[in-house]
mmCIF file with all atom_site columns, C-alpha atoms and ligand atoms in Angstrom:
data_model
loop_
_atom_site.group_PDB
_atom_site.id
_atom_site.type_symbol
_atom_site.label_atom_id
_atom_site.label_alt_id
_atom_site.label_comp_id
_atom_site.label_asym_id
_atom_site.label_entity_id
_atom_site.label_seq_id
_atom_site.pdbx_PDB_ins_code
_atom_site.Cartn_x
_atom_site.Cartn_y
_atom_site.Cartn_z
_atom_site.occupancy
_atom_site.B_iso_or_equiv
_atom_site.pdbx_formal_charge
_atom_site.auth_seq_id
_atom_site.auth_comp_id
_atom_site.auth_asym_id
_atom_site.auth_atom_id
_atom_site.pdbx_PDB_model_num
ATOM   1  C  CA  . MET D 1 1  ? 0.000   0.000  0.000  1.00 93.00 ? 1  MET D CA  1
ATOM   2  C  CA  . LYS D 1 2  ? 1.354   3.392  -1.004 1.00 96.00 ? 2  LYS D CA  1
ATOM   3  C  CA  . ALA D 1 3  ? 0.105   6.915  -0.542 1.00 97.00 ? 3  ALA D CA  1
ATOM   4  C  CA  . ARG D 1 4  ? 1.077   10.245 -2.052 1.00 96.00 ? 4  ARG D CA  1
ATOM   5  C  CA  . ASN D 1 5  ? 1.595   13.012 0.464  1.00 95.00 ? 5  ASN D CA  1
ATOM   6  C  CA  . ILE D 1 6  ? -0.395  15.996 -0.726 1.00 91.00 ? 6  ILE D CA  1
ATOM   7  C  CA  . ASN D 1 7  ? 0.311   18.138 2.337  1.00 73.00 ? 7  ASN D CA  1
ATOM   8  C  CA  . GLY D 1 8  ? 0.246   21.883 1.679  1.00 56.00 ? 8  GLY D CA  1
ATOM   9  C  CA  . THR D 1 9  ? -3.142  21.918 3.296  1.00 56.00 ? 9  THR D CA  1
ATOM   10 C  CA  . SER D 1 10 ? -2.368  23.432 6.662  1.00 59.00 ? 10 SER D CA  1
ATOM   11 C  CA  . ASN D 1 11 ? -5.005  26.096 5.954  1.00 62.00 ? 11 ASN D CA  1
ATOM   12 C  CA  . HIS D 1 12 ? -7.635  23.409 5.920  1.00 72.00 ? 12 HIS D CA  1
ATOM   13 C  CA  . THR D 1 13 ? -9.114  22.893 9.334  1.00 82.00 ? 13 THR D CA  1
ATOM   14 C  CA  . CYS D 1 14 ? -11.855 20.699 10.617 1.00 90.00 ? 14 CYS D CA  1
ATOM   15 C  CA  . GLY D 1 15 ? -14.036 20.498 13.687 1.00 92.00 ? 15 GLY D CA  1
ATOM   16 C  CA  . CYS D 1 16 ? -11.587 18.270 15.523 1.00 95.00 ? 16 CYS D CA  1
ATOM   17 C  CA  . ALA D 1 17 ? -8.688  19.546 17.637 1.00 93.00 ? 17 ALA D CA  1
ATOM   18 C  CA  . SER D 1 18 ? -6.233  18.515 14.921 1.00 93.00 ? 18 SER D CA  1
ATOM   19 C  CA  . TRP D 1 19 ? -6.124  16.347 11.830 1.00 94.00 ? 19 TRP D CA  1
ATOM   20 C  CA  . LEU D 1 20 ? -4.444  13.655 13.941 1.00 96.00 ? 20 LEU D CA  1
ATOM   21 C  CA  . LYS D 1 21 ? -7.407  13.823 16.323 1.00 97.00 ? 21 LYS D CA  1
ATOM   22 C  CA  . HIS D 1 22 ? -9.698  13.717 13.290 1.00 96.00 ? 22 HIS D CA  1
ATOM   23 C  CA  . TRP D 1 23 ? -8.028  10.457 12.266 1.00 97.00 ? 23 TRP D CA  1
ATOM   24 C  CA  . GLU D 1 24 ? -8.484  9.031  15.759 1.00 98.00 ? 24 GLU D CA  1
ATOM   25 C  CA  . ASN D 1 25 ? -12.115 10.140 15.948 1.00 98.00 ? 25 ASN D CA  1
ATOM   26 C  CA  . PHE D 1 26 ? -13.121 8.478  12.693 1.00 98.00 ? 26 PHE D CA  1
ATOM   27 C  CA  . SER D 1 27 ? -10.818 5.454  12.664 1.00 98.00 ? 27 SER D CA  1
ATOM   28 C  CA  . GLY D 1 28 ? -11.689 4.500  16.230 1.00 98.00 ? 28 GLY D CA  1
ATOM   29 C  CA  . GLU D 1 29 ? -7.969  3.884  16.740 1.00 98.00 ? 29 GLU D CA  1
ATOM   30 C  CA  . THR D 1 30 ? -5.310  5.610  18.778 1.00 98.00 ? 30 THR D CA  1
ATOM   31 C  CA  . ALA D 1 31 ? -2.393  7.014  16.808 1.00 97.00 ? 31 ALA D CA  1
ATOM   32 C  CA  . GLY D 1 32 ? 0.888   5.265  17.570 1.00 97.00 ? 32 GLY D CA  1
ATOM   33 C  CA  . LEU D 1 33 ? 3.817   4.906  15.236 1.00 97.00 ? 33 LEU D CA  1
ATOM   34 C  CA  . CYS D 1 34 ? 4.071   6.705  11.921 1.00 98.00 ? 34 CYS D CA  1
ATOM   35 C  CA  . VAL D 1 35 ? 2.535   4.375  9.327  1.00 98.00 ? 35 VAL D CA  1
ATOM   36 C  CA  . GLU D 1 36 ? 5.475   4.647  6.907  1.00 98.00 ? 36 GLU D CA  1
ATOM   37 C  CA  . LYS D 1 37 ? 6.814   1.150  6.238  1.00 98.00 ? 37 LYS D CA  1
ATOM   38 C  CA  . SER D 1 38 ? 10.007  1.257  8.290  1.00 97.00 ? 38 SER D CA  1
ATOM   39 C  CA  . CYS D 1 39 ? 9.545   4.387  10.402 1.00 98.00 ? 39 CYS D CA  1
ATOM   40 C  CA  . MET D 1 40 ? 9.838   4.016  14.165 1.00 97.00 ? 40 MET D CA  1
ATOM   41 C  CA  . SER D 1 41 ? 8.866   7.588  15.072 1.00 98.00 ? 41 SER D CA  1
ATOM   42 C  CA  . ASN D 1 42 ? 5.600   8.437  16.748 1.00 98.00 ? 42 ASN D CA  1
ATOM   43 C  CA  . ALA D 1 43 ? 2.889   9.849  14.529 1.00 98.00 ? 43 ALA D CA  1
ATOM   44 C  CA  . THR D 1 44 ? 2.437   13.516 15.378 1.00 96.00 ? 44 THR D CA  1
ATOM   45 C  CA  . VAL D 1 45 ? 0.483   14.739 12.356 1.00 94.00 ? 45 VAL D CA  1
ATOM   46 C  CA  . GLY D 1 46 ? -2.641  13.721 10.514 1.00 95.00 ? 46 GLY D CA  1
ATOM   47 C  CA  . ALA D 1 47 ? -1.278  13.955 6.978  1.00 95.00 ? 47 ALA D CA  1
ATOM   48 C  CA  . HIS D 1 48 ? -3.345  14.590 3.862  1.00 94.00 ? 48 HIS D CA  1
ATOM   49 C  CA  . VAL D 1 49 ? -2.701  11.884 1.293  1.00 96.00 ? 49 VAL D CA  1
ATOM   50 C  CA  . GLN D 1 50 ? -4.161  10.278 -1.788 1.00 96.00 ? 50 GLN D CA  1
ATOM   51 C  CA  . LYS D 1 51 ? -4.055  6.540  -2.373 1.00 97.00 ? 51 LYS D CA  1
ATOM   52 C  CA  . GLU D 1 52 ? -1.378  5.715  -4.936 1.00 95.00 ? 52 GLU D CA  1
ATOM   53 C  CA  . GLY D 1 53 ? -1.938  3.324  -7.835 1.00 90.00 ? 53 GLY D CA  1
ATOM   54 C  CA  . VAL D 1 54 ? -5.712  3.234  -7.584 1.00 91.00 ? 54 VAL D CA  1
ATOM   55 C  CA  . LEU D 1 55 ? -8.432  5.256  -9.303 1.00 93.00 ? 55 LEU D CA  1
ATOM   56 C  CA  . ASP D 1 56 ? -9.344  7.167  -6.189 1.00 94.00 ? 56 ASP D CA  1
ATOM   57 C  CA  . GLN D 1 57 ? -8.756  10.894 -6.092 1.00 91.00 ? 57 GLN D CA  1
ATOM   58 C  CA  . HIS D 1 58 ? -10.259 11.417 -2.655 1.00 94.00 ? 58 HIS D CA  1
ATOM   59 C  CA  . TRP D 1 59 ? -8.214  12.990 0.087  1.00 93.00 ? 59 TRP D CA  1
ATOM   60 C  CA  . TYR D 1 60 ? -7.545  10.969 3.187  1.00 96.00 ? 60 TYR D CA  1
ATOM   61 C  CA  . ILE D 1 61 ? -5.863  11.408 6.551  1.00 96.00 ? 61 ILE D CA  1
ATOM   62 C  CA  . ILE D 1 62 ? -3.239  8.995  7.846  1.00 97.00 ? 62 ILE D CA  1
ATOM   63 C  CA  . PRO D 1 63 ? -0.959  9.382  10.884 1.00 97.00 ? 63 PRO D CA  1
ATOM   64 C  CA  . LEU D 1 64 ? 2.629   10.304 10.049 1.00 96.00 ? 64 LEU D CA  1
ATOM   65 C  CA  . CYS D 1 65 ? 5.638   11.674 11.894 1.00 97.00 ? 65 CYS D CA  1
ATOM   66 C  CA  . SER D 1 66 ? 6.563   15.272 11.105 1.00 94.00 ? 66 SER D CA  1
ATOM   67 C  CA  . ALA D 1 67 ? 9.511   14.186 8.921  1.00 95.00 ? 67 ALA D CA  1
ATOM   68 C  CA  . HIS D 1 68 ? 7.321   12.090 6.640  1.00 96.00 ? 68 HIS D CA  1
ATOM   69 C  CA  . ASN D 1 69 ? 4.552   14.669 6.694  1.00 94.00 ? 69 ASN D CA  1
ATOM   70 C  CA  . ASN D 1 70 ? 7.047   17.188 5.336  1.00 92.00 ? 70 ASN D CA  1
ATOM   71 C  CA  . GLN D 1 71 ? 7.825   15.036 2.292  1.00 92.00 ? 71 GLN D CA  1
ATOM   72 C  CA  . GLN D 1 72 ? 5.296   16.920 0.234  1.00 89.00 ? 72 GLN D CA  1
ATOM   73 C  CA  . GLY D 1 73 ? 4.445   15.329 -3.113 1.00 92.00 ? 73 GLY D CA  1
ATOM   74 C  CA  . GLU D 1 74 ? 6.378   12.164 -2.273 1.00 95.00 ? 74 GLU D CA  1
ATOM   75 C  CA  . VAL D 1 75 ? 4.992   8.662  -2.505 1.00 97.00 ? 75 VAL D CA  1
ATOM   76 C  CA  . ILE D 1 76 ? 5.289   6.949  0.853  1.00 96.00 ? 76 ILE D CA  1
ATOM   77 C  CA  . GLU D 1 77 ? 5.263   3.187  1.252  1.00 97.00 ? 77 GLU D CA  1
ATOM   78 C  CA  . LEU D 1 78 ? 3.026   2.230  4.168  1.00 98.00 ? 78 LEU D CA  1
ATOM   79 C  CA  . TYR D 1 79 ? 3.232   -0.488 6.755  1.00 96.00 ? 79 TYR D CA  1
ATOM   80 C  CA  . GLY D 1 80 ? 0.441   -2.967 6.010  1.00 92.00 ? 80 GLY D CA  1
ATOM   81 C  CA  . ASN D 1 81 ? -2.958  -1.431 5.391  1.00 93.00 ? 81 ASN D CA  1
ATOM   82 C  CA  . PRO D 1 82 ? -3.416  1.483  7.766  1.00 97.00 ? 82 PRO D CA  1
ATOM   83 C  CA  . THR D 1 83 ? -6.850  3.001  8.172  1.00 98.00 ? 83 THR D CA  1
ATOM   84 C  CA  . PHE D 1 84 ? -7.573  5.833  5.748  1.00 98.00 ? 84 PHE D CA  1
ATOM   85 C  CA  . VAL D 1 85 ? -10.010 8.380  7.140  1.00 97.00 ? 85 VAL D CA  1
ATOM   86 C  CA  . SER D 1 86 ? -11.781 10.739 4.739  1.00 96.00 ? 86 SER D CA  1
ATOM   87 C  CA  . ALA D 1 87 ? -10.509 14.316 4.815  1.00 94.00 ? 87 ALA D CA  1
ATOM   88 C  CA  . ASN D 1 88 ? -13.882 15.516 3.521  1.00 92.00 ? 88 ASN D CA  1
ATOM   89 C  CA  . VAL D 1 89 ? -15.338 17.287 6.537  1.00 90.00 ? 89 VAL D CA  1
ATOM   90 C  CA  . SER D 1 90 ? -18.857 17.274 5.086  1.00 90.00 ? 90 SER D CA  1
ATOM   91 C  CA  . GLU D 1 91 ? -18.710 13.458 5.310  1.00 90.00 ? 91 GLU D CA  1
ATOM   92 C  CA  . THR D 1 92 ? -17.186 13.424 8.776  1.00 93.00 ? 92 THR D CA  1
ATOM   93 C  CA  . CYS D 1 93 ? -17.021 16.200 11.355 1.00 94.00 ? 93 CYS D CA  1
ATOM   94 C  CA  . GLY D 1 94 ? -18.357 19.117 9.300  1.00 84.00 ? 94 GLY D CA  1
HETATM 95 ZN ZN1 . ZN  J 2 .  ? -12.363 16.587 11.929 1.00 87.33 ? 1  ZN  J ZN1 1
HETATM 96 ZN ZN1 . ZN  J 2 .  ? 7.669   8.583  9.754  1.00 87.33 ? 2  ZN  J ZN1 1
#
Protein backbone atom coordinates (compact mmCIF):
# COMPACT_ATOMS: atom_id res chain seq x y z
CA MET A 1 0.00 0.00 0.00
CA LYS A 2 1.35 3.39 -1.00
CA ALA A 3 0.10 6.91 -0.54
CA ARG A 4 1.08 10.24 -2.05
CA ASN A 5 1.60 13.01 0.46
CA ILE A 6 -0.39 16.00 -0.73
CA ASN A 7 0.31 18.14 2.34
CA GLY A 8 0.25 21.88 1.68
CA THR A 9 -3.14 21.92 3.30
CA SER A 10 -2.37 23.43 6.66
CA ASN A 11 -5.01 26.10 5.95
CA HIS A 12 -7.64 23.41 5.92
CA THR A 13 -9.11 22.89 9.33
CA CYS A 14 -11.86 20.70 10.62
CA GLY A 15 -14.04 20.50 13.69
CA CYS A 16 -11.59 18.27 15.52
CA ALA A 17 -8.69 19.55 17.64
CA SER A 18 -6.23 18.51 14.92
CA TRP A 19 -6.12 16.35 11.83
CA LEU A 20 -4.44 13.66 13.94
CA LYS A 21 -7.41 13.82 16.32
CA HIS A 22 -9.70 13.72 13.29
CA TRP A 23 -8.03 10.46 12.27
CA GLU A 24 -8.48 9.03 15.76
CA ASN A 25 -12.12 10.14 15.95
CA PHE A 26 -13.12 8.48 12.69
CA SER A 27 -10.82 5.45 12.66
CA GLY A 28 -11.69 4.50 16.23
CA GLU A 29 -7.97 3.88 16.74
CA THR A 30 -5.31 5.61 18.78
CA ALA A 31 -2.39 7.01 16.81
CA GLY A 32 0.89 5.26 17.57
CA LEU A 33 3.82 4.91 15.24
CA CYS A 34 4.07 6.71 11.92
CA VAL A 35 2.53 4.37 9.33
CA GLU A 36 5.48 4.65 6.91
CA LYS A 37 6.81 1.15 6.24
CA SER A 38 10.01 1.26 8.29
CA CYS A 39 9.54 4.39 10.40
CA MET A 40 9.84 4.02 14.17
CA SER A 41 8.87 7.59 15.07
CA ASN A 42 5.60 8.44 16.75
CA ALA A 43 2.89 9.85 14.53
CA THR A 44 2.44 13.52 15.38
CA VAL A 45 0.48 14.74 12.36
CA GLY A 46 -2.64 13.72 10.51
CA ALA A 47 -1.28 13.96 6.98
CA HIS A 48 -3.34 14.59 3.86
CA VAL A 49 -2.70 11.88 1.29
CA GLN A 50 -4.16 10.28 -1.79
CA LYS A 51 -4.06 6.54 -2.37
CA GLU A 52 -1.38 5.72 -4.94
CA GLY A 53 -1.94 3.32 -7.84
CA VAL A 54 -5.71 3.23 -7.58
CA LEU A 55 -8.43 5.26 -9.30
CA ASP A 56 -9.34 7.17 -6.19
CA GLN A 57 -8.76 10.89 -6.09
CA HIS A 58 -10.26 11.42 -2.66
CA TRP A 59 -8.21 12.99 0.09
CA TYR A 60 -7.55 10.97 3.19
CA ILE A 61 -5.86 11.41 6.55
CA ILE A 62 -3.24 9.00 7.85
CA PRO A 63 -0.96 9.38 10.88
CA LEU A 64 2.63 10.30 10.05
CA CYS A 65 5.64 11.67 11.89
CA SER A 66 6.56 15.27 11.10
CA ALA A 67 9.51 14.19 8.92
CA HIS A 68 7.32 12.09 6.64
CA ASN A 69 4.55 14.67 6.69
CA ASN A 70 7.05 17.19 5.34
CA GLN A 71 7.82 15.04 2.29
CA GLN A 72 5.30 16.92 0.23
CA GLY A 73 4.44 15.33 -3.11
CA GLU A 74 6.38 12.16 -2.27
CA VAL A 75 4.99 8.66 -2.50
CA ILE A 76 5.29 6.95 0.85
CA GLU A 77 5.26 3.19 1.25
CA LEU A 78 3.03 2.23 4.17
CA TYR A 79 3.23 -0.49 6.76
CA GLY A 80 0.44 -2.97 6.01
CA ASN A 81 -2.96 -1.43 5.39
CA PRO A 82 -3.42 1.48 7.77
CA THR A 83 -6.85 3.00 8.17
CA PHE A 84 -7.57 5.83 5.75
CA VAL A 85 -10.01 8.38 7.14
CA SER A 86 -11.78 10.74 4.74
CA ALA A 87 -10.51 14.32 4.82
CA ASN A 88 -13.88 15.52 3.52
CA VAL A 89 -15.34 17.29 6.54
CA SER A 90 -18.86 17.27 5.09
CA GLU A 91 -18.71 13.46 5.31
CA THR A 92 -17.19 13.42 8.78
CA CYS A 93 -17.02 16.20 11.36
CA GLY A 94 -18.36 19.12 9.30
ZN1 LIG B 1 -12.36 16.59 11.93
ZN1 LIG C 1 7.67 8.58 9.75
